[in-house]
XYZ file of C-alpha atoms in Angstrom:
419
model
C 48.489 -8.159 -73.504
C 48.140 -5.686 -70.605
C 50.406 -2.711 -70.625
C 52.915 -1.777 -67.971
C 52.105 1.171 -65.779
C 55.102 3.140 -64.704
C 56.615 6.557 -65.097
C 60.118 7.855 -64.608
C 61.091 11.500 -64.356
C 62.754 12.829 -67.498
C 66.462 13.410 -67.813
C 67.700 16.575 -66.096
C 68.807 19.456 -68.314
C 72.209 19.004 -69.937
C 73.565 22.076 -68.170
C 73.694 20.114 -64.932
C 75.440 17.052 -66.358
C 78.819 18.465 -65.262
C 77.965 17.905 -61.600
C 78.181 14.149 -61.800
C 79.026 11.545 -59.194
C 79.475 8.896 -61.891
C 81.474 9.312 -65.124
C 79.557 9.760 -68.363
C 80.664 6.312 -69.610
C 79.556 4.502 -66.440
C 77.496 1.457 -67.477
C 74.059 1.186 -65.866
C 72.240 -2.073 -66.416
C 70.077 -4.850 -65.016
C 70.448 -8.614 -64.945
C 68.396 -11.797 -65.023
C 69.103 -15.523 -64.999
C 67.682 -17.578 -67.900
C 66.593 -20.665 -65.917
C 64.911 -18.567 -63.244
C 63.296 -16.020 -65.557
C 62.373 -17.551 -68.901
C 59.845 -20.257 -68.066
C 58.980 -23.110 -70.469
C 61.984 -24.787 -68.843
C 63.895 -27.326 -70.918
C 67.158 -27.454 -68.914
C 67.962 -29.689 -65.955
C 66.319 -27.050 -63.746
C 62.994 -28.636 -64.716
C 63.720 -31.160 -61.940
C 64.173 -28.464 -59.257
C 61.656 -27.679 -56.515
C 62.387 -24.748 -54.180
C 61.708 -24.728 -50.423
C 58.478 -22.784 -51.000
C 57.214 -25.526 -53.317
C 57.606 -23.526 -56.528
C 59.291 -24.706 -59.722
C 61.023 -22.686 -62.484
C 57.916 -22.650 -64.689
C 56.085 -20.741 -61.941
C 58.423 -17.803 -62.622
C 57.875 -14.570 -64.556
C 57.853 -16.048 -68.093
C 60.407 -13.679 -69.568
C 60.535 -15.899 -72.654
C 57.046 -14.637 -73.522
C 57.084 -11.184 -71.923
C 60.536 -9.914 -72.880
C 59.272 -6.979 -74.980
C 57.473 -5.495 -71.987
C 60.470 -6.092 -69.733
C 62.829 -4.349 -72.175
C 60.633 -1.242 -72.078
C 61.443 -0.941 -68.390
C 65.157 -0.877 -69.123
C 64.634 1.974 -71.572
C 62.343 3.994 -69.291
C 64.790 3.649 -66.387
C 67.673 4.953 -68.535
C 69.538 1.641 -68.162
C 71.624 0.904 -71.225
C 72.934 -2.635 -70.637
C 71.199 -5.937 -70.008
C 73.051 -8.956 -68.654
C 71.131 -12.132 -69.485
C 71.753 -15.523 -71.015
C 70.970 -17.943 -73.808
C 69.796 -21.250 -72.376
C 72.162 -23.917 -73.710
C 69.507 -26.631 -73.437
C 66.990 -24.563 -75.372
C 69.378 -24.154 -78.291
C 71.259 -27.458 -78.565
C 69.584 -30.832 -78.142
C 72.571 -33.159 -78.446
C 76.380 -32.935 -78.701
C 77.652 -30.986 -81.712
C 74.095 -30.557 -82.981
C 72.985 -27.517 -84.977
C 71.232 -24.840 -82.931
C 67.460 -25.014 -82.785
C 66.345 -22.480 -85.391
C 63.063 -21.423 -83.777
C 64.624 -20.713 -80.389
C 67.703 -19.130 -81.954
C 65.489 -16.689 -83.883
C 63.736 -15.760 -80.633
C 67.077 -14.843 -79.057
C 68.063 -12.905 -82.184
C 64.786 -11.009 -81.878
C 65.712 -10.197 -78.286
C 69.063 -8.762 -79.382
C 67.377 -6.661 -82.063
C 64.722 -5.447 -79.616
C 67.378 -4.435 -77.111
C 69.392 -2.557 -79.704
C 66.232 -0.834 -80.881
C 65.928 0.589 -77.362
C 69.602 1.577 -77.306
C 70.466 -1.200 -74.838
C 73.628 -3.284 -75.102
C 73.211 -7.060 -74.560
C 75.761 -8.702 -72.228
C 75.391 -12.397 -72.920
C 76.012 -15.253 -70.447
C 76.507 -18.742 -71.889
C 76.455 -20.833 -68.698
C 74.349 -19.563 -65.807
C 74.165 -22.777 -63.757
C 71.647 -24.587 -65.990
C 72.719 -27.545 -68.153
C 70.982 -29.279 -71.048
C 69.464 -32.507 -69.841
C 71.723 -34.509 -72.123
C 74.787 -32.912 -70.489
C 73.415 -33.317 -66.974
C 72.656 -36.972 -67.713
C 76.274 -37.465 -68.801
C 77.679 -36.309 -65.400
C 77.629 -32.598 -66.217
C 80.930 -30.773 -65.792
C 82.527 -33.898 -64.313
C 82.552 -35.334 -67.832
C 85.847 -34.453 -69.592
C 83.902 -33.989 -72.858
C 81.666 -31.243 -71.475
C 84.191 -28.386 -72.008
C 84.397 -29.377 -75.689
C 80.601 -29.578 -76.017
C 80.370 -26.162 -74.401
C 82.965 -24.692 -76.767
C 81.011 -26.017 -79.759
C 77.876 -24.318 -78.419
C 79.791 -21.047 -77.971
C 81.225 -21.264 -81.498
C 77.830 -21.847 -83.118
C 76.170 -19.072 -81.135
C 78.971 -16.597 -81.849
C 78.611 -17.351 -85.556
C 74.808 -16.999 -85.466
C 74.814 -13.653 -83.639
C 76.961 -12.150 -86.414
C 78.377 -9.326 -84.308
C 75.091 -8.402 -82.563
C 76.692 -9.207 -79.195
C 79.944 -7.513 -78.173
C 80.077 -8.459 -74.473
C 80.293 -12.152 -73.613
C 80.414 -13.940 -70.267
C 81.074 -17.646 -70.893
C 80.859 -18.769 -67.256
C 78.954 -17.248 -64.346
C 80.237 -17.707 -60.757
C 82.231 -20.921 -61.318
C 83.201 -21.534 -57.683
C 79.664 -20.940 -56.454
C 78.313 -23.465 -58.936
C 80.989 -26.043 -58.081
C 80.156 -25.939 -54.376
C 76.392 -25.739 -54.895
C 76.332 -28.725 -57.237
C 78.948 -31.005 -55.680
C 79.122 -30.122 -51.971
C 75.623 -28.826 -51.157
C 73.426 -30.826 -53.565
C 71.487 -27.735 -54.647
C 71.261 -28.637 -58.349
C 69.865 -31.660 -60.216
C 72.011 -34.798 -60.076
C 74.362 -33.073 -57.671
C 76.091 -34.555 -54.654
C 76.715 -33.663 -51.024
C 80.141 -33.294 -49.453
C 82.099 -34.505 -52.504
C 85.013 -32.096 -52.195
C 87.024 -34.020 -54.776
C 84.312 -33.236 -57.314
C 84.313 -29.544 -56.367
C 87.884 -29.088 -57.586
C 87.243 -31.157 -60.721
C 84.199 -29.022 -61.554
C 86.136 -25.779 -61.056
C 88.894 -26.982 -63.375
C 86.475 -28.193 -66.046
C 84.567 -24.909 -65.936
C 87.798 -23.028 -66.514
C 88.730 -25.346 -69.374
C 85.318 -24.767 -70.938
C 85.824 -21.033 -70.511
C 89.204 -21.165 -72.273
C 87.866 -23.134 -75.229
C 84.777 -20.930 -75.530
C 86.874 -17.748 -75.450
C 89.004 -19.012 -78.340
C 85.881 -19.768 -80.388
C 84.242 -16.415 -79.648
C 87.356 -14.385 -80.455
C 87.725 -16.289 -83.717
C 84.137 -15.530 -84.752
C 83.689 -12.065 -83.224
C 86.861 -9.976 -83.584
C 86.959 -7.242 -80.981
C 84.567 -9.025 -78.611
C 84.859 -8.117 -74.927
C 84.893 -11.255 -72.794
C 84.554 -11.377 -69.024
C 83.833 -13.566 -66.024
C 81.536 -13.233 -63.011
C 82.357 -13.904 -59.382
C 79.938 -14.566 -56.553
C 78.459 -11.773 -54.478
C 78.644 -13.563 -51.123
C 81.133 -11.770 -48.855
C 81.653 -13.546 -45.508
C 82.512 -11.137 -42.669
C 83.541 -11.944 -39.106
C 80.467 -11.469 -36.929
C 82.581 -10.875 -33.825
C 85.387 -8.547 -34.880
C 87.408 -9.498 -31.816
C 87.176 -13.289 -32.383
C 90.110 -14.901 -34.269
C 87.994 -17.917 -35.202
C 85.353 -15.770 -36.896
C 88.035 -13.938 -38.867
C 89.601 -17.252 -39.901
C 86.268 -18.770 -40.924
C 85.215 -15.707 -42.921
C 88.587 -15.516 -44.683
C 88.540 -19.234 -45.476
C 84.996 -19.155 -46.880
C 85.669 -15.977 -48.861
C 88.825 -17.395 -50.419
C 87.135 -20.624 -51.521
C 84.046 -18.900 -52.942
C 85.757 -15.917 -54.562
C 89.526 -16.168 -54.909
C 90.323 -19.844 -55.520
C 91.347 -20.205 -59.167
C 90.337 -16.628 -60.032
C 93.725 -15.583 -61.406
C 93.503 -18.275 -64.102
C 90.769 -16.254 -65.832
C 93.149 -13.363 -66.487
C 96.037 -15.097 -68.207
C 96.670 -17.247 -71.247
C 94.299 -17.785 -74.160
C 91.265 -17.339 -71.936
C 92.329 -13.985 -70.506
C 89.294 -11.831 -69.708
C 88.773 -8.192 -70.649
C 86.573 -7.369 -67.653
C 85.225 -8.820 -64.422
C 81.803 -8.632 -62.796
C 81.730 -8.935 -59.017
C 78.558 -9.537 -57.095
C 77.923 -7.232 -54.135
C 75.232 -6.599 -51.586
C 75.270 -9.959 -49.797
C 77.646 -9.403 -46.894
C 77.284 -12.279 -44.450
C 78.504 -11.789 -40.874
C 79.277 -15.314 -39.655
C 80.655 -17.191 -36.702
C 83.343 -19.791 -37.186
C 80.774 -22.591 -36.924
C 78.550 -20.977 -39.569
C 81.341 -20.412 -42.058
C 83.076 -23.782 -42.065
C 81.435 -27.132 -42.738
C 83.375 -30.368 -42.309
C 81.583 -31.946 -45.275
C 81.235 -28.901 -47.514
C 84.249 -26.731 -46.582
C 81.885 -23.738 -46.785
C 78.477 -23.770 -45.175
C 75.667 -23.642 -47.770
C 73.728 -21.302 -45.468
C 76.091 -18.504 -46.524
C 74.629 -18.603 -50.013
C 71.147 -19.929 -49.356
C 70.185 -16.785 -47.457
C 70.121 -13.420 -49.201
C 69.512 -11.466 -45.998
C 72.204 -8.929 -45.206
C 72.432 -8.612 -41.464
C 75.700 -6.774 -41.524
C 74.247 -3.569 -40.145
C 76.217 -0.368 -39.944
C 79.603 -2.062 -39.868
C 79.044 -3.726 -43.242
C 77.689 -0.489 -44.725
C 80.581 1.605 -43.453
C 83.235 -0.757 -44.813
C 81.597 -1.445 -48.180
C 83.070 1.626 -49.885
C 86.610 0.711 -48.850
C 86.210 -2.923 -49.875
C 84.818 -2.059 -53.303
C 87.530 0.519 -53.959
C 90.226 -1.944 -52.865
C 88.852 -4.623 -55.185
C 88.897 -2.210 -58.139
C 92.456 -1.059 -57.379
C 93.742 -4.627 -57.268
C 92.142 -5.606 -60.563
C 94.037 -5.511 -63.844
C 90.831 -5.178 -65.877
C 87.728 -2.950 -65.637
C 85.444 -4.047 -62.813
C 81.654 -3.985 -62.921
C 79.484 -4.704 -59.910
C 76.190 -6.573 -59.799
C 73.742 -6.735 -56.915
C 70.846 -5.020 -55.230
C 71.969 -3.197 -52.116
C 70.942 -5.658 -49.439
C 68.069 -7.825 -48.347
C 65.190 -7.955 -50.798
C 66.055 -4.633 -52.373
C 64.741 -1.291 -51.163
C 65.465 2.410 -51.358
C 67.533 2.295 -48.171
C 69.738 -0.424 -49.600
C 70.349 1.591 -52.744
C 71.093 4.723 -50.744
C 73.856 2.780 -48.968
C 75.164 1.108 -52.101
C 75.182 3.939 -54.657
C 77.603 6.235 -52.744
C 79.966 3.286 -52.320
C 79.836 2.669 -56.066
C 80.490 6.344 -56.806
C 83.711 6.273 -54.825
C 84.952 2.859 -55.944
C 86.273 3.522 -59.446
C 84.025 0.827 -60.904
C 83.166 0.854 -64.608
C 79.475 0.054 -64.156
C 76.668 -1.497 -62.132
C 73.996 -4.091 -62.963
C 70.959 -4.260 -60.712
C 69.970 -7.895 -60.175
C 67.320 -9.006 -60.733
C 65.345 -6.893 -63.183
C 62.172 -8.557 -61.904
C 61.192 -11.101 -59.258
C 62.227 -14.528 -60.484
C 62.688 -18.133 -59.390
C 65.826 -19.300 -57.632
C 66.598 -22.694 -56.082
C 67.236 -21.226 -52.612
C 63.990 -19.270 -52.132
C 61.734 -20.119 -55.036
C 59.500 -17.135 -55.794
C 59.829 -15.601 -52.335
C 63.218 -13.958 -52.844
C 61.766 -10.817 -54.407
C 63.915 -7.734 -54.732
C 63.456 -7.087 -58.451
C 63.019 -3.638 -59.945
C 59.683 -5.035 -61.100
C 57.343 -6.749 -58.671
C 55.719 -9.726 -60.398
C 52.257 -10.927 -59.394
C 52.717 -14.660 -59.794
C 49.044 -15.309 -58.999
C 47.764 -13.543 -62.119
C 47.481 -15.303 -65.434
C 49.386 -12.464 -67.155
C 52.248 -12.268 -64.580
C 51.581 -8.559 -64.092
C 54.648 -6.380 -63.454
C 54.649 -3.262 -61.281
C 57.610 -0.957 -60.873
C 58.831 -0.844 -57.281
C 59.299 2.642 -55.811
C 63.048 2.297 -55.290
C 63.453 1.586 -59.020
C 62.597 5.242 -59.596
C 65.623 6.169 -57.504
C 67.932 3.971 -59.568
C 66.501 5.342 -62.797
C 67.017 8.939 -61.669
C 70.673 8.311 -60.789
C 71.272 6.455 -64.066
C 69.696 9.318 -66.031
C 71.563 12.155 -64.326
C 74.778 10.489 -63.128
C 74.202 12.336 -59.861
C 73.363 11.123 -56.364
C 71.439 14.327 -55.697
C 67.724 13.699 -55.110
C 65.599 14.353 -58.208
C 63.857 17.190 -56.362
C 67.155 19.008 -55.924
C 67.930 18.718 -59.629
C 64.502 20.078 -60.517
C 64.897 23.041 -58.156
C 68.279 23.915 -59.665
C 66.841 23.748 -63.162
C-alpha cells in the first residue's frame, strides 16, 4: 500500500506550555461517519445516490484504509476519534449474535487507536440502519428501540472496556426530519410530520434502553448525545419574519426534545454540538408548509453568514456552554468546505467558550447524501479517481495540528522564535 506523505511540526518546548489558550485537558479530535466513510456498504445506505451521481461505495474506503488514517490523527496531535460501528455490518437479524469477522475488525480498530494514544468515541446510530430494520419501517416500528438496545448490549459486552465514551444516537431531530419530512434516506417519506414526532420519540426510547445496557456492561462509561450543527440566523436583522423563521427552525432542529436526554435513566454525561454551519435565512427559506423546516437549510453546507456570523459565534458558543448542565464538546469545520480562514475564525471562539473539546469533521473527504463526494472539507483530501484512494494532508490541517500540540493560538513561527 502507498504511504501517506505529510509532516507536522513537532511539539513546542514544555517551557512554553504555560501560555495556553486552551486548557491542558481540552480534547482535540476528529470525526467520521461510518456509512459515508467505510465503503463495502451493507446498510440501507446502499440504496442511496447523491446529486452528483455517487454512491457510498465510491467513498474513501476507511474500512480498508483505517491504519493509514489513524496515523494522521497521531501526527496531528489529535487524541480522540469520534466514529461508529455500523449496526448492519454487525447484526444480520433481530437479537442475532454479532458477526465475528466484522466485530474483530472493529476491535482491531480500537486496539490500533489505543496504540497511538487515541481515545475512541463510539457512535451506535449515525443515520444508517440495517436493511432488515429499514425493511420493517425503521424507527417507526415500536420494536426497533428494543432491537437497538440488544445491539448496544452485545457490543458493550464485546468491547470489554476498550471504549469509555459512547454516543448511542447522533442528531436525532436532524434524522427524523431528513427521513420523514424531506425523504433524504432510503424508504423515507416527504411531509409526514406525524412520523417526525414518532421517530424522535422512538429514537429517545432507543437511547434510554441502550444507555441502561451500556452502563450495566461498562461501569464508569461516559455516555453522550449529539445535536445538529445547523444554526439558522435571520438574514435581515431588522425583519421580524426572518427572526421568527430562524427561531422556529432552530428550535425544531436543535431544542425540541433535547432536555429529555439529560434526565432519567438515559441521562447523558456530555453533549456534542455541531458548529460551523450558520445559515442566514429569510422567512420563506426557513419554513416549509410540508416539512416545517426547509431541507435546504441542511442540504447546503455553505456558510454565507459573513462577518456578522463570525462576530457573534463566540458569544453563542459561550452562551450554549453556560446553559448546559454537562460538559460540552463542539464538532465542525469552521465554515464552507474547510480552510485556514475558517479555522482562524473558529478557534478563537472555541478558546473563549469554555468548551471541553473540539472534533474536526470530517477527518477526510467522504460521501454524504446531500453532496455525494463533492462536499470536501476533510483534513485529508481524498483522490477518488485513484485505485488506492490516495490521501493528502490539506494545508489548514497543519494549523489545527499546531494548535492541538501547543494549546496556543499563536502561529507556529512565533513559538519557534520564542524557543
